[in-house]
Coordinates of C-alpha atoms in Angstrom, one line a residue:
E1 CA 6.4 4.5 6.4
L2 CA 3.5 2.6 7.9
L3 CA 3.6 -0.1 5.4
Q4 CA 7.4 -0.1 4.6
L5 CA 9.3 -3.4 4.6
G6 CA 11.3 -3.8 7.7
A7 CA 9.4 -0.9 9.4
D8 CA 9.1 -0.9 13.2
V9 CA 5.8 -1.4 14.9
I10 CA 4.2 1.9 15.6
S11 CA 3.7 2.4 19.3
S12 CA 0.0 2.1 20.4
D13 CA 0.4 5.5 22.2
A14 CA 1.1 7.3 18.8
P15 CA -1.8 9.3 17.6
L16 CA -3.8 7.9 14.7
L17 CA -2.9 9.4 11.3
S18 CA -5.6 10.8 9.0
V19 CA -5.5 10.7 5.2
D20 CA -4.4 14.3 5.3
D21 CA -1.5 13.6 7.6
L22 CA -0.4 10.8 5.1
A23 CA -0.7 13.2 2.2
D24 CA 1.4 15.6 4.1
Q25 CA 4.1 12.9 4.7
V26 CA 4.4 12.7 1.0
A27 CA 5.3 16.4 1.0
E28 CA 7.9 15.8 3.7
V29 CA 9.4 13.0 1.7
L30 CA 9.9 15.5 -1.3
D31 CA 11.4 18.1 0.9
Y32 CA 13.8 15.6 2.4
F33 CA 15.1 14.6 -1.0
G34 CA 14.9 18.2 -2.4
L35 CA 12.5 17.3 -5.1
Q36 CA 10.6 20.3 -6.7
K37 CA 8.2 18.5 -9.0
V38 CA 7.3 14.8 -9.3
L39 CA 5.1 12.3 -11.3
C40 CA 3.2 10.2 -8.8
L41 CA 2.1 6.6 -9.2
G42 CA -0.3 5.2 -6.6
V43 CA -2.6 2.0 -6.4
T44 CA -6.1 2.0 -4.7
A45 CA -5.8 3.6 -1.2
G46 CA -2.3 4.9 -2.2
A47 CA -3.8 6.5 -5.3
Y48 CA -6.3 8.3 -3.0
I49 CA -3.5 9.6 -0.9
L50 CA -1.6 10.9 -4.0
T51 CA -4.7 12.5 -5.4
L52 CA -5.1 14.4 -2.1
F53 CA -1.5 15.3 -2.1
A54 CA -1.9 16.6 -5.7
M55 CA -4.9 18.7 -4.5
K56 CA -2.9 20.2 -1.4
Y57 CA 0.3 20.7 -3.2
R58 CA -0.5 21.3 -6.7
E59 CA 2.8 23.0 -7.5
S60 CA 4.6 19.9 -6.7
V61 CA 2.9 17.4 -9.0
L62 CA 3.5 17.2 -12.7
G63 CA 1.1 14.4 -13.2
L64 CA -0.6 11.3 -11.6
I65 CA -0.7 7.7 -12.6
L66 CA -3.5 6.1 -10.7
V67 CA -4.1 2.3 -10.5
S68 CA -7.6 1.3 -9.5
P69 CA -8.0 4.6 -7.6
I70 CA -10.8 5.4 -5.0
C71 CA -12.0 9.0 -4.3
K72 CA -15.3 8.6 -2.5
A73 CA -15.8 8.2 1.3
P74 CA -16.4 4.6 2.2
S75 CA -19.9 3.2 1.9
W76 CA -21.4 1.7 5.0
T77 CA -20.7 -1.8 3.8
E78 CA -17.1 -1.1 3.1
W79 CA -16.7 0.8 6.4
L80 CA -18.1 -2.2 8.3
Y81 CA -16.0 -4.6 6.3
N82 CA -12.8 -2.5 7.0
K83 CA -13.8 -2.4 10.7
V84 CA -13.9 -6.3 10.8
L85 CA -10.5 -6.6 8.9
S86 CA -9.1 -4.1 11.5
N87 CA -10.3 -6.4 14.4
V88 CA -8.9 -9.4 12.7
L89 CA -5.6 -7.7 12.3
Y90 CA -5.5 -6.7 15.9
F91 CA -6.5 -10.2 17.5
Y92 CA -4.9 -12.5 14.9
G93 CA -2.4 -10.6 12.8
M94 CA -1.8 -11.3 9.2
C95 CA -3.5 -14.7 9.3
G96 CA -4.8 -16.7 6.5
I97 CA -8.3 -15.3 6.4
M98 CA -6.7 -11.7 6.3
K99 CA -4.5 -12.6 3.3
E100 CA -7.4 -14.1 1.5
C101 CA -9.4 -11.0 2.0
L102 CA -6.6 -8.7 0.6
L103 CA -5.8 -11.1 -2.3
Q104 CA -9.4 -10.7 -3.4
R105 CA -9.1 -7.1 -3.5
Y106 CA -5.8 -7.2 -5.3
F107 CA -6.2 -9.8 -8.1
S108 CA -8.9 -11.2 -10.5
K109 CA -10.4 -14.6 -9.7
V110 CA -8.7 -16.1 -12.7
L111 CA -5.3 -15.3 -11.4
L112 CA -6.1 -16.5 -7.9
L113 CA -7.3 -19.8 -9.3
I114 CA -4.0 -20.1 -11.3
C115 CA -2.1 -19.4 -8.2
V116 CA -3.9 -22.1 -6.4
L117 CA -3.9 -24.7 -9.0
K118 CA -0.2 -24.2 -10.2
S119 CA 1.5 -22.5 -7.3
H120 CA 2.1 -19.6 -9.4
S121 CA 5.2 -17.5 -8.4
N122 CA 3.3 -14.3 -8.2
G123 CA 0.9 -15.7 -5.7
W124 CA 3.8 -16.9 -3.4
Y125 CA 5.7 -13.6 -3.8
V126 CA 2.5 -11.6 -2.6
M127 CA 2.0 -13.9 0.2
Q128 CA 5.5 -13.4 1.3
L129 CA 5.1 -9.7 1.1
L130 CA 2.1 -9.7 3.3
D131 CA 3.8 -11.8 5.8
E132 CA 6.6 -9.2 6.1
R133 CA 4.2 -6.3 7.0
Q134 CA 3.6 -5.3 10.5
S135 CA 0.0 -6.3 11.2
L136 CA -0.6 -3.3 13.7
N137 CA 1.0 -0.9 11.1
V138 CA -1.5 -2.3 8.4
K139 CA -4.3 -1.9 10.9
R140 CA -3.5 1.7 11.3
F141 CA -3.3 2.4 7.7
L142 CA -6.6 0.6 7.2
Q143 CA -8.2 2.8 9.9
A144 CA -6.9 6.0 8.2
V145 CA -8.3 5.0 4.8
N146 CA -11.7 3.9 6.4
E147 CA -12.1 7.6 7.7
R148 CA -11.3 9.2 4.4
H149 CA -13.5 12.0 3.0
D150 CA -15.0 12.3 -0.5
L151 CA -12.8 14.2 -3.1
S152 CA -15.5 14.1 -5.8
D153 CA -16.2 17.9 -5.7
S154 CA -12.7 18.9 -6.0
L155 CA -11.5 16.5 -8.7
H156 CA -12.4 19.0 -11.5
K157 CA -9.9 21.5 -9.8
L158 CA -6.9 19.2 -10.4
E159 CA -4.5 21.0 -12.7
C160 CA -2.2 17.9 -13.5
K161 CA -2.6 15.4 -16.3
T162 CA -3.8 12.1 -15.0
L163 CA -3.7 8.5 -16.4
V164 CA -6.0 6.0 -14.8
F165 CA -5.5 2.2 -15.1
V166 CA -8.2 -0.2 -13.8
G167 CA -8.8 -3.9 -14.1
E168 CA -12.3 -4.8 -15.3
S169 CA -12.5 -7.4 -12.4
S170 CA -11.4 -4.8 -9.7
P171 CA -13.9 -4.1 -6.9
F172 CA -12.8 -0.5 -7.5
R173 CA -13.7 -0.3 -11.3
D174 CA -16.9 1.7 -11.0
E175 CA -15.2 4.2 -8.7
A176 CA -12.3 4.5 -11.0
V177 CA -14.6 5.2 -14.0
Y178 CA -16.6 7.6 -11.9
M179 CA -13.3 9.4 -10.9
S180 CA -12.0 9.7 -14.5
S181 CA -15.5 11.0 -15.6
K182 CA -15.4 13.8 -12.9
M183 CA -11.9 14.8 -13.9
G184 CA -12.9 15.1 -17.6
R185 CA -11.3 14.0 -20.8
K186 CA -9.1 17.0 -21.2
S187 CA -7.1 16.1 -18.2
C188 CA -7.6 12.4 -17.6
A189 CA -7.4 9.3 -19.6
L190 CA -8.8 5.9 -18.5
V191 CA -7.4 2.6 -19.5
E192 CA -9.5 -0.4 -18.6
V193 CA -7.7 -3.7 -18.7
Q194 CA -9.4 -6.9 -19.4
A195 CA -9.2 -10.1 -17.3
C196 CA -7.3 -8.2 -14.5
G197 CA -8.0 -7.3 -10.9
S198 CA -7.0 -4.1 -8.9
L199 CA -3.1 -4.5 -9.2
V200 CA -2.6 -3.9 -13.0
T201 CA 1.0 -3.3 -12.0
E202 CA 1.5 -6.9 -10.9
E203 CA -1.1 -8.8 -12.9
H204 CA -0.8 -7.2 -16.5
P205 CA 2.2 -4.7 -16.4
Y206 CA 2.6 -5.0 -20.0
A207 CA -0.8 -3.4 -20.5
M208 CA 0.7 -0.3 -19.1
I209 CA 3.7 0.1 -21.4
I210 CA 2.0 1.8 -24.5
P211 CA -0.4 4.2 -22.5
M212 CA 2.5 5.2 -20.2
E213 CA 4.8 5.7 -23.2
F214 CA 2.5 8.3 -24.6
F215 CA 1.6 9.9 -21.3
L216 CA 5.5 10.4 -20.5
M217 CA 6.1 11.8 -24.1
G218 CA 3.5 14.5 -23.5
F219 CA 5.7 15.7 -20.7
G220 CA 8.8 15.7 -22.9
F221 CA 10.6 12.9 -20.9
Y222 CA 11.1 10.9 -24.0
R223 CA 12.6 12.7 -27.0
Q224 CA 13.5 10.6 -30.0
H225 CA 17.1 11.0 -31.2
P226 CA 17.4 12.6 -34.6
M227 CA 19.5 9.7 -35.9
A228 CA 17.2 7.1 -34.4
S229 CA 14.5 5.4 -36.6
S230 CA 10.8 5.4 -35.5
S231 CA 11.1 1.8 -34.2
S232 CA 13.4 2.9 -31.3
S233 CA 10.7 4.0 -28.9
P234 CA 10.9 2.6 -25.4
S235 CA 8.2 -0.1 -26.2
R236 CA 10.3 -1.2 -29.1
Q237 CA 13.5 -1.5 -27.3
C238 CA 12.1 -4.0 -24.7
C239 CA 12.6 -7.7 -25.3
I240 CA 8.9 -8.2 -26.3
A241 CA 7.7 -9.2 -29.8
P242 CA 6.0 -6.1 -31.4
E243 CA 2.9 -8.1 -32.1
L244 CA 2.5 -8.7 -28.4
L245 CA 2.3 -4.9 -27.7
S246 CA -1.0 -4.6 -29.7
P247 CA -3.9 -3.5 -27.5
E248 CA -5.7 -6.7 -28.1
S249 CA -2.7 -8.9 -27.0
L250 CA -2.2 -6.7 -24.0
G251 CA -5.9 -7.1 -23.0
I252 CA -6.7 -3.4 -23.2
K253 CA -10.1 -2.2 -24.5
L254 CA -9.6 0.0 -27.6
K255 CA -12.1 2.6 -26.6
P256 CA -10.4 3.8 -23.3
I257 CA -7.1 3.9 -25.1
K258 CA -8.6 6.4 -27.7
T259 CA -9.2 8.9 -24.8
R260 CA -5.5 9.8 -25.0
I261 CA -6.2 11.6 -28.3
D262 CA -8.3 14.1 -26.5
I263 CA -5.5 15.1 -24.0
Q264 CA -3.9 18.5 -24.8
F265 CA -0.5 18.8 -23.4

């Protein structure tokens, strides 16, 4: 609700929300829509909130799909950097400097260079989305994330299966690798996407197709029709040439992909 498009500016008198409050709000959304169990997908700070939600409401979470997730408390350098960004938001709003800082967190340098040189549509679209966010709401969300606590010691207690995507150029890559190692191969698979920043969902969405197809099949969400041929899987039905769906073409490292073999559903 803080970052929703068209959201009203939250009153300065409203109490600051913690990451636990944000996780509890996810539970309220589920109650509102009458959802008993869900699969959750979150990116960076959103992935942290959903991981915390899965820890607090284990019976409600079937699985997690986390993109460039974080799980540790902020380092002193990150804490100070986020403090500076909060002050910039407060005094200047979503200005050019703020957008540049956020884009560097989201995308690889290669894509950012392409956006500058060729006026790439993705860059324009993201800039428009940033413009439409309420600056003070973003500031509050940033403050909550900057006060997050370390989840490392509780990660092995997560009962749900987890699929982690991370771009090799993401500033959160090391933490995503650390997080997946703490969860263990029996419950977590790590997919590292080459030439990609934090937002794998935006920069290389095709790289997510094959891992997600197998992940969802493990929950029984895709069942092949008896009369259908083996070529009728979701990835074959999309309008993409089959050769483009190879791990090499998608920019996926083969070694992390093989970790899905170790997952026991």
